Coordinates of C-alpha atoms and ligand atoms in Angstrom, one line a residue:
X844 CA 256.9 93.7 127.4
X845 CA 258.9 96.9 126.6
X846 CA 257.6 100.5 127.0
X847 CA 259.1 104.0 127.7
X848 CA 258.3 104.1 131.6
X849 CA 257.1 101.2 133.7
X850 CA 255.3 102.7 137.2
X851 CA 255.4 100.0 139.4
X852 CA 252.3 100.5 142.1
X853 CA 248.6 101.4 141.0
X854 CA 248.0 103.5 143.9
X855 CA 246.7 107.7 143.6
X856 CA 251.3 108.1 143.0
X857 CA 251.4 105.3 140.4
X858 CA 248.0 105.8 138.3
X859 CA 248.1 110.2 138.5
X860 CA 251.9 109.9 136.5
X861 CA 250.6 107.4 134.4
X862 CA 247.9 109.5 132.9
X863 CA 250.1 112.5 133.2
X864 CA 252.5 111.0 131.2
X865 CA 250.2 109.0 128.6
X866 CA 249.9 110.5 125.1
X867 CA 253.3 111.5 125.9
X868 CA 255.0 108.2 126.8
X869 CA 254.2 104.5 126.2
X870 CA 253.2 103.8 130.1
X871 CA 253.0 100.6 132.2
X872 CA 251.7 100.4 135.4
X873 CA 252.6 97.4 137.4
X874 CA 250.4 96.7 140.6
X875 CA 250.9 93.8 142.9
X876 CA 247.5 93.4 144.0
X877 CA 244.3 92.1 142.0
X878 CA 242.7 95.4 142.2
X879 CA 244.0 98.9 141.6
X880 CA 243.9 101.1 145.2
X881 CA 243.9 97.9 147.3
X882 CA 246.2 99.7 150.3
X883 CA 246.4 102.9 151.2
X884 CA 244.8 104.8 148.0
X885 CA 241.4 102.5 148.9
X886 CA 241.4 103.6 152.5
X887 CA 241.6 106.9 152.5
X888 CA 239.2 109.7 154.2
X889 CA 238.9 111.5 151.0
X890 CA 238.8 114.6 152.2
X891 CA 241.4 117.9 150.9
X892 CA 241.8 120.5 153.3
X893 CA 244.6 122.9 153.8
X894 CA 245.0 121.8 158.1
X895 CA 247.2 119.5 156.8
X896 CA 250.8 118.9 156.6
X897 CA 253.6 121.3 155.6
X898 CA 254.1 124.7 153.6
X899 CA 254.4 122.7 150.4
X900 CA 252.0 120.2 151.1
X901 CA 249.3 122.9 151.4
X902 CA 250.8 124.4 147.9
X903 CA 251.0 120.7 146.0
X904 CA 247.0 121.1 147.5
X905 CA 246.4 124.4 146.4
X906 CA 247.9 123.7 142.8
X907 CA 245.7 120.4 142.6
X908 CA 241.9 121.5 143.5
X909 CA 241.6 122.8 139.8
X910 CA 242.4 119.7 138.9
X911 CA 239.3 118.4 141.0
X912 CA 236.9 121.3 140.7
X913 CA 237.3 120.6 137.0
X914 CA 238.5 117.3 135.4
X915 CA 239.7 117.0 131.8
X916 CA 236.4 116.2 129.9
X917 CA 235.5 112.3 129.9
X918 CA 237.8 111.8 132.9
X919 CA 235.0 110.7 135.2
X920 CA 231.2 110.0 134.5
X921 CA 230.7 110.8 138.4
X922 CA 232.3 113.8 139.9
X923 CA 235.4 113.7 141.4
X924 CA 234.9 116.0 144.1
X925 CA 232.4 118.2 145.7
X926 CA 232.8 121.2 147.8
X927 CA 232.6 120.2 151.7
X928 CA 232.9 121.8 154.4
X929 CA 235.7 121.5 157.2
X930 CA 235.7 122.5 160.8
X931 CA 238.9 122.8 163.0
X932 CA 238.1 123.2 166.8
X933 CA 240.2 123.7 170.0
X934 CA 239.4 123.3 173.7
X935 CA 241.1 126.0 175.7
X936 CA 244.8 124.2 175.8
X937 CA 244.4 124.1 171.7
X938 CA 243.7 127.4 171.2
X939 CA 247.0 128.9 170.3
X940 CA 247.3 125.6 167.5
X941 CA 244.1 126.7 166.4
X942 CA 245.5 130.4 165.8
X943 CA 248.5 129.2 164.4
X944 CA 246.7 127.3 161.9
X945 CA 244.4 129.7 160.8
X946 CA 247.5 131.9 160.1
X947 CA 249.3 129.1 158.2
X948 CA 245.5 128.3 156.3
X949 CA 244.7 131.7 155.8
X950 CA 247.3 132.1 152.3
X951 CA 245.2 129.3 150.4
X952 CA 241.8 129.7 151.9
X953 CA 241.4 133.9 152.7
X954 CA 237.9 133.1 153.3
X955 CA 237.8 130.8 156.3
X956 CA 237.0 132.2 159.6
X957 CA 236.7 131.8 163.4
X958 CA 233.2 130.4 164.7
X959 CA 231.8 130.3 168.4
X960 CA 230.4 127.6 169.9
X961 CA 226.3 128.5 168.4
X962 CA 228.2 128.2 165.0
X963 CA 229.6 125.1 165.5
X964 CA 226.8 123.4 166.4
X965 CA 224.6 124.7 163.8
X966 CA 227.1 122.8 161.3
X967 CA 227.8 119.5 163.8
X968 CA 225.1 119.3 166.7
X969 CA 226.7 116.7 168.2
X970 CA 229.8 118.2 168.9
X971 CA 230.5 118.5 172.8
X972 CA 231.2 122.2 173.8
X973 CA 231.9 124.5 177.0
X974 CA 233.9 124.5 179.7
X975 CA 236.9 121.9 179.4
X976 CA 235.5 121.4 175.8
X977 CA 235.6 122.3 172.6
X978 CA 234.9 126.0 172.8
X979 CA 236.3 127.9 168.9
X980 CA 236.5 126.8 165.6
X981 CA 238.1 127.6 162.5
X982 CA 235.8 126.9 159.8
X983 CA 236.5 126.5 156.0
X984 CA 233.4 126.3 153.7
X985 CA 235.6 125.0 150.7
X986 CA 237.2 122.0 151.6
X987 CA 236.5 118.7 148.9
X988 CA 235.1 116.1 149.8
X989 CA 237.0 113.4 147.0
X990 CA 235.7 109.8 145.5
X991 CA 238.7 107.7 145.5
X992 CA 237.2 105.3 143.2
X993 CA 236.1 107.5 140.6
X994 CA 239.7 109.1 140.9
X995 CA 241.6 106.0 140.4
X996 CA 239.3 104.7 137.7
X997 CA 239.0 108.1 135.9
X998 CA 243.1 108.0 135.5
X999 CA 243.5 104.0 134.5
X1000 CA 240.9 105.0 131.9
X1001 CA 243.3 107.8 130.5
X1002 CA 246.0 105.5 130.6
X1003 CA 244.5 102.5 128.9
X1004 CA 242.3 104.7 126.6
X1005 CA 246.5 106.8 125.0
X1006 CA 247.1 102.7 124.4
X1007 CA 249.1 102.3 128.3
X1008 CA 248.4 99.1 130.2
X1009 CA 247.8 99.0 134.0
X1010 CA 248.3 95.6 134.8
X1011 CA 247.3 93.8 138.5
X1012 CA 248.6 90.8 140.0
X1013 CA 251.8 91.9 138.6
X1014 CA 254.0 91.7 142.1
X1015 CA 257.2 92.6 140.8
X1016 CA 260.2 90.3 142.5
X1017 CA 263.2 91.2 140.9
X1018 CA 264.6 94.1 139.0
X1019 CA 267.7 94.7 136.9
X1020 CA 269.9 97.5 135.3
X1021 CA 271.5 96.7 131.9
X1022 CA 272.6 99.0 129.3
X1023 CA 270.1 101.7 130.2
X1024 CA 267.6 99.9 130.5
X1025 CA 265.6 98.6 133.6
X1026 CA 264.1 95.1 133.6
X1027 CA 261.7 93.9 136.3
X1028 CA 260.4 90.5 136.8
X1029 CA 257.2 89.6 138.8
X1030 CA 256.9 86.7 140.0
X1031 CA 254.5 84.8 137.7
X1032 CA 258.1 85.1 135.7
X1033 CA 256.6 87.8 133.1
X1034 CA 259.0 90.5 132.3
X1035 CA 258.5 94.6 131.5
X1036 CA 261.2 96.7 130.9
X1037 CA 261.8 100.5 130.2
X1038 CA 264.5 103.2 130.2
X1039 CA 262.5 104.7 133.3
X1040 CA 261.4 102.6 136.0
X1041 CA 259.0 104.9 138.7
X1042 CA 259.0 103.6 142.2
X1043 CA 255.4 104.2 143.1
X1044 CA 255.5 101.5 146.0
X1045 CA 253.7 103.3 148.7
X1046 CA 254.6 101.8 151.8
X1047 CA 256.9 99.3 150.0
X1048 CA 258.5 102.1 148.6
X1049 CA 262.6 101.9 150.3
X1050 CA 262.4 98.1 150.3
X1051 CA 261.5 98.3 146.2
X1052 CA 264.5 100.5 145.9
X1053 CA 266.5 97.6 147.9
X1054 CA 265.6 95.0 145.2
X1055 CA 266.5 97.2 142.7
X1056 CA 269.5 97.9 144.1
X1057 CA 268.5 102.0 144.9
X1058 CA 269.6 103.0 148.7
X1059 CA 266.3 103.7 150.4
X1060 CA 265.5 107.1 151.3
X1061 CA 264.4 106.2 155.2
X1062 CA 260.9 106.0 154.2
X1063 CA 258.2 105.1 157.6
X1064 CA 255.2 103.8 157.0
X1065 CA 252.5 104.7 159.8
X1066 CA 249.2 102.8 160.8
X1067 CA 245.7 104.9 160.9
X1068 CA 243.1 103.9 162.0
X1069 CA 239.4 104.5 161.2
X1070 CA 236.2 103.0 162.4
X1071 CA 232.8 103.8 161.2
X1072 CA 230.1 104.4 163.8
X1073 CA 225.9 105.6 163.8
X1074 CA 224.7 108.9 164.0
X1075 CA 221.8 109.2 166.4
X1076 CA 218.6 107.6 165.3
X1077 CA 217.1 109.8 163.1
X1078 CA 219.9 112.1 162.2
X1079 CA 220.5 113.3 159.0
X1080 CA 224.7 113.2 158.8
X1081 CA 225.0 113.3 155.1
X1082 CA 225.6 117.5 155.4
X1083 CA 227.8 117.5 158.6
X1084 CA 231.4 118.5 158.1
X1085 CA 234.6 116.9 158.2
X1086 CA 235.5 117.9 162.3
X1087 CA 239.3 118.1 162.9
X1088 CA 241.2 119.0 166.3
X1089 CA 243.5 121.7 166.0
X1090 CA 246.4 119.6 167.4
X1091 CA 245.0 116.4 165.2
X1092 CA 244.2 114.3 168.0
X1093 CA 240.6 113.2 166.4
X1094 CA 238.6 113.9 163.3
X1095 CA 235.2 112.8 162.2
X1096 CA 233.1 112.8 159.0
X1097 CA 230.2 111.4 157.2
X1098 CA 230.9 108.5 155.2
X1099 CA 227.9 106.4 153.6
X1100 CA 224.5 107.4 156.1
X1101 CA 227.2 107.0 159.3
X1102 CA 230.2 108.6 160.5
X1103 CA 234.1 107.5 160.0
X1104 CA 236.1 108.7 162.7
X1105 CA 239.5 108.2 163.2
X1106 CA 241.7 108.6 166.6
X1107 CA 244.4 110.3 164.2
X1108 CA 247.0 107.5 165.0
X1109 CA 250.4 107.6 163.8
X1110 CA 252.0 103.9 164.6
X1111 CA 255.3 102.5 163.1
X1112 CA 254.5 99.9 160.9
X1113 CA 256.0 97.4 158.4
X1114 CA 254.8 97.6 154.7
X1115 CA 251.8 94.9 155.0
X1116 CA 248.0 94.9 154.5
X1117 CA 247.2 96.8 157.5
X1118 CA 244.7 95.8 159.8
X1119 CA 243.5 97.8 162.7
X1120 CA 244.2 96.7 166.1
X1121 CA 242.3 96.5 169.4
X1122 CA 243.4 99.6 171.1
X1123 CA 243.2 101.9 168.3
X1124 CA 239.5 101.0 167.7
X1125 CA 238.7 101.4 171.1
X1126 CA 240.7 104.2 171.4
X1127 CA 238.5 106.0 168.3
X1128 CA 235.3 105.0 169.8
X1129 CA 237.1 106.6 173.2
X1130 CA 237.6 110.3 171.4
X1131 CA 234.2 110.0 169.6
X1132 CA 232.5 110.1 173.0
X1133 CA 234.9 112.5 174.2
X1134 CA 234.5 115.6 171.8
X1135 CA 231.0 114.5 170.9
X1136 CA 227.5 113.6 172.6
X1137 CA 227.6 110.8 170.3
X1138 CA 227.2 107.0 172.1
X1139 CA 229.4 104.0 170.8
X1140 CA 227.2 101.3 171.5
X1141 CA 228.9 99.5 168.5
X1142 CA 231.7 99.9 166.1
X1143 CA 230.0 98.7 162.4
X1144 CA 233.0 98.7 160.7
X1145 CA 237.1 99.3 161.1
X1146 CA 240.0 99.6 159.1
X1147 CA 243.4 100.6 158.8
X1148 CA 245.7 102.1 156.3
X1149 CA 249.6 103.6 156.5
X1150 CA 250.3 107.0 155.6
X1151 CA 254.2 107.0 154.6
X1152 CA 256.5 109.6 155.5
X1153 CA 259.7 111.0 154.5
X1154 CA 261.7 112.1 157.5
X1155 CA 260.9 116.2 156.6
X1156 CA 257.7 115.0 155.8
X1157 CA 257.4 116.3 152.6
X1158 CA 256.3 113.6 149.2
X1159 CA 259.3 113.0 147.5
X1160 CA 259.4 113.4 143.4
X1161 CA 263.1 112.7 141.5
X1162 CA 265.6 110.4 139.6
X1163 CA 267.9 109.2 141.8
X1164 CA 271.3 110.5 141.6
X1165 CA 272.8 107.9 141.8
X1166 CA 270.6 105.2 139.6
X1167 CA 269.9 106.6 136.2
X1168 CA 266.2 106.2 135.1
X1169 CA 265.2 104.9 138.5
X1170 CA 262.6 107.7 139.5
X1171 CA 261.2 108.3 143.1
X1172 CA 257.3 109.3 143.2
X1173 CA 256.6 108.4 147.5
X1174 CA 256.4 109.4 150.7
X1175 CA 252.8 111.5 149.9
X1176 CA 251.6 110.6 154.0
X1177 CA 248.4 111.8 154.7
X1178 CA 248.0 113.9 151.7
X1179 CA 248.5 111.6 149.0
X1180 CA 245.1 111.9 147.0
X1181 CA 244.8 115.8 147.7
X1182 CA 248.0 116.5 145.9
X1183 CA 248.2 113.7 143.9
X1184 CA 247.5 116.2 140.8
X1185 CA 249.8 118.4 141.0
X1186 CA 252.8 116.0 142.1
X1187 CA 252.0 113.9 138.9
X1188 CA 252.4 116.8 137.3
X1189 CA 255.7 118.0 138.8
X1190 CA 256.9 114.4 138.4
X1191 CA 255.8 114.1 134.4
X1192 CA 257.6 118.0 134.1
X1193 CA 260.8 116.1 135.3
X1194 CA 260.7 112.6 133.3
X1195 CA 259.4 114.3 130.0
X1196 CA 262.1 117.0 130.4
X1197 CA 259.5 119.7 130.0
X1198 CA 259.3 123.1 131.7
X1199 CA 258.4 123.0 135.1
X1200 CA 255.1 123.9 135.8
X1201 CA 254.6 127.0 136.3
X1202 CA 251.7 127.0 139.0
X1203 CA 254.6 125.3 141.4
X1204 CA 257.1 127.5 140.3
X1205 CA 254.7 130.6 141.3
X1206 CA 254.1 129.0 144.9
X1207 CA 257.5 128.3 145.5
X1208 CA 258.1 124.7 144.7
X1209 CA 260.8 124.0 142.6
X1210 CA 262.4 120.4 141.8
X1211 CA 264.8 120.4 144.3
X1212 CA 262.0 120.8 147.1
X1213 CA 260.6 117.6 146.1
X1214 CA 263.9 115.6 145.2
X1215 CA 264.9 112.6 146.8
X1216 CA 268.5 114.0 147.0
X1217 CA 267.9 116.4 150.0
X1218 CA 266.9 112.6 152.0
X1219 CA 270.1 111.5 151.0
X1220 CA 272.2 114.2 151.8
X1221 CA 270.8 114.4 155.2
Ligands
FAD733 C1 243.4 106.1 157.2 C2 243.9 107.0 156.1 C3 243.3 108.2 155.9 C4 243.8 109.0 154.9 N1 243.1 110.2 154.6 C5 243.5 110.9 153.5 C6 242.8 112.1 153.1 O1 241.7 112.4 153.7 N2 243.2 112.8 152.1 C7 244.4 112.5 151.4 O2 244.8 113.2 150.5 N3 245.1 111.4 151.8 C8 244.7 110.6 152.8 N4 245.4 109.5 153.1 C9 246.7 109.3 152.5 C10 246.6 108.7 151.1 O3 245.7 107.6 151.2 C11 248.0 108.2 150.7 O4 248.9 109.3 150.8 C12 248.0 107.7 149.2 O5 247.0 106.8 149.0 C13 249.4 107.1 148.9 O6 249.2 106.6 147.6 P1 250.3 105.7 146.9 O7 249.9 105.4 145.6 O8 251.7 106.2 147.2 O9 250.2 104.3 147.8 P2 249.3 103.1 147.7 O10 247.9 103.4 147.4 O11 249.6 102.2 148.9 O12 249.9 102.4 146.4 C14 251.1 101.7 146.3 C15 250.9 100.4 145.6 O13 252.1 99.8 145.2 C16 251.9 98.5 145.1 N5 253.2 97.8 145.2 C17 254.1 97.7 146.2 N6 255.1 97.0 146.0 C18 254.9 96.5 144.7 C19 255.6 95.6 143.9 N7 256.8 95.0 144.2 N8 255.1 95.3 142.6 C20 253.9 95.8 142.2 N9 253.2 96.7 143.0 C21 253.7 97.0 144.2 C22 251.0 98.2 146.3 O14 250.3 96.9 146.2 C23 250.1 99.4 146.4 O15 248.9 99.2 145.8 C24 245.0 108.7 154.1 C25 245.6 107.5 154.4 C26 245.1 106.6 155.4 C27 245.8 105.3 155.6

């Protein structure tokens, strides 16, 4: 099968350029698994919020919640997102994290503001306060609240509906380079090829450049961990906010009539279906009874997902300079899905040799910011 661009991985990375690119581009997207969103995409917290990451990970958020607030007509028949609110809170020792934060927020999201301890637990009762506790918060009534499912659906639909393909159980083994142009094999035998092949690998991400004979960029996948727990009997959670520690030691939110909380662990991993292990979970249900009144009795459900990072941790969007046509769309962390918009449109800018969008130009993100070459150069 021949196209313009193969994207091999049908994660948020893979699926957003694909439907950036379609009606431009004959697009393939290649994904190992039997379901689009199997790792990391499907595991998300699904929340966008601007305590997160770097300077240009709060702009690649910034330049995406249009996208969110608003999706092309027909993208979704469910919304996409809904308006949500976050809370950031500090114990004494976290207070200058918390200030520091609001100062790095307060660009993107002028309106959020400092709450006492009444405040807070007007919006999350069961939050432990006072002396040695939580005692200020940073409050932001605009964060999103995102479906993952009706994301990744809503952009395989716009791929498949401009005449793309987005093709599962298609594990690609092998991958070639011959007079410009890229040929990968999965390992059913079946062959794509394209002048542009898009490394959208997630955690797989440096060891797909190795069989494609790429260097890697120094990629690390990390291991988080979330485990879903009861709200007290009789508690209505569904309108509680997403609760984050200043120094992102613990955050909690309402997921399905119970509450996901995660421990906010960052453990080396390889690229595999990750599973949560022992100490995290209990570790979770530890920090859930630590910053709230909330008992563990019982841990419903777990899981695990990796967040992969580029060493500057900031997602990585390029051709490589050295491999013509091989183009690098990884490394989005913990902020794939909330800036998966606007990096699919940064990376489309660059493959379909358009102007660059002016929205990142305006915030200060220009091509070279997200390049793989600044990972090679050191
Ligand atoms: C616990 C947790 C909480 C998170 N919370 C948030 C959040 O609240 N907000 C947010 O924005 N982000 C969050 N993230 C981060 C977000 O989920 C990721 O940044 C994003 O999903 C990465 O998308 P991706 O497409 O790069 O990777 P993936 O979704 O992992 O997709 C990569 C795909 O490539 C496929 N693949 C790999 N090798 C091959 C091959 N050889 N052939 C074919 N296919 C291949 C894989 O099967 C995989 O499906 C969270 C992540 C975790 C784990």
């Amino acid at each position: 099968m021949e196209s313009d661009v193969l994207i091999v991985g049908g994660g948020v990375a893979g699926l957003s350029l694909g439907a950036a690119l379609s009606g431009h581009r004959r697009v393939a997207v290649l994904e190992a698994e039997e379901a689009i969103g199997h790792h990391s995409s499907g595991r998300s917290a699904t929340f966008s919020h601007f305590g997160i990451g770097n300077e240009i990970v709060r702009s690649l958020t910034a330049a995406s919640r249009a996208f969110f607030q608003q999706p092309p007509n027909g993208f979704s028949e469910t919304p996409i997102a809904r308006t949500a609110t976050a809370l950031f809170v500090a114990t004494d020792e976290m207070l200058p994290t918390l200030d520091k934060l609001a100062e790095v927020m307060k660009p993107h999201a002028p309106h959020i503001r400092r709450v006492g301890a009444e405040e807070m637990l007007a919006l999350f009762p069961p939050l432990r306060t006072g002396t040695g506790k939580v005692i200020a918060g940073l409050v932001d009534t605009e964060g999103l609240r995102l479906d993952a499912n009706a994301l990744l659906q809503g952009y395989a639909r716009k791929i498949r509906f401009s005449g793309g393909e987005v093709l599962t159980g298609a594990r690609i083994a092998a991958v070639r380079a011959e007079g410009g142009l890229w040929t990968a094999v999965a390992e059913s035998g079946e062959r794509y090829a394209a002048p542009i092949l898009v490394n959208a690998a997630g955690a797989w991400a440096d060891g797909f450049a190795r069989t494609a004979g790429v260097a890697p960029l120094g990629l690390r996948p990390l291991r988080r961990t979330i485990i879903i727990v009861d709200p007290p009997d009789g508690a209505d959670s569904s309108g509680w906010p997403f609760v984050k520690t200043a120094v992102d030691d613990f955050y909690i939110l309402p997921e399905g009539g119970r509450l996901a909380a995660s421990p906010v662990d960052e453990v080396p991993d390889d690229p595999c279906d990750a599973q949560p292990e022992e100490y995290d979970i209990a570790l979770a249900a530890w920090k859930v009874e630590e910053y709230t009144t909330l008992a563990v009795p019982r841990v419903q459900h777990r899981w695990a997902g990796l967040r992969t990072f580029a060493s500057d941790r900031t997602p990585v969007a390029g051709f490589d300079p050295a491999a013509p046509g091989f183009f690098w769309l990884a490394g989005q962390g913990g902020f794939g899905l909330q800036t998966a918009p606007a990096m699919a449109e940064a990376a489309a800018s660059l493959i379909l040799s358009t102007d660059w969008p002016e929205q990142l130009a305006a915030l200060g993100i220009s091509p070279h910011v997200l390049g793989p070459e600044r990972l090679i150069h050191g």
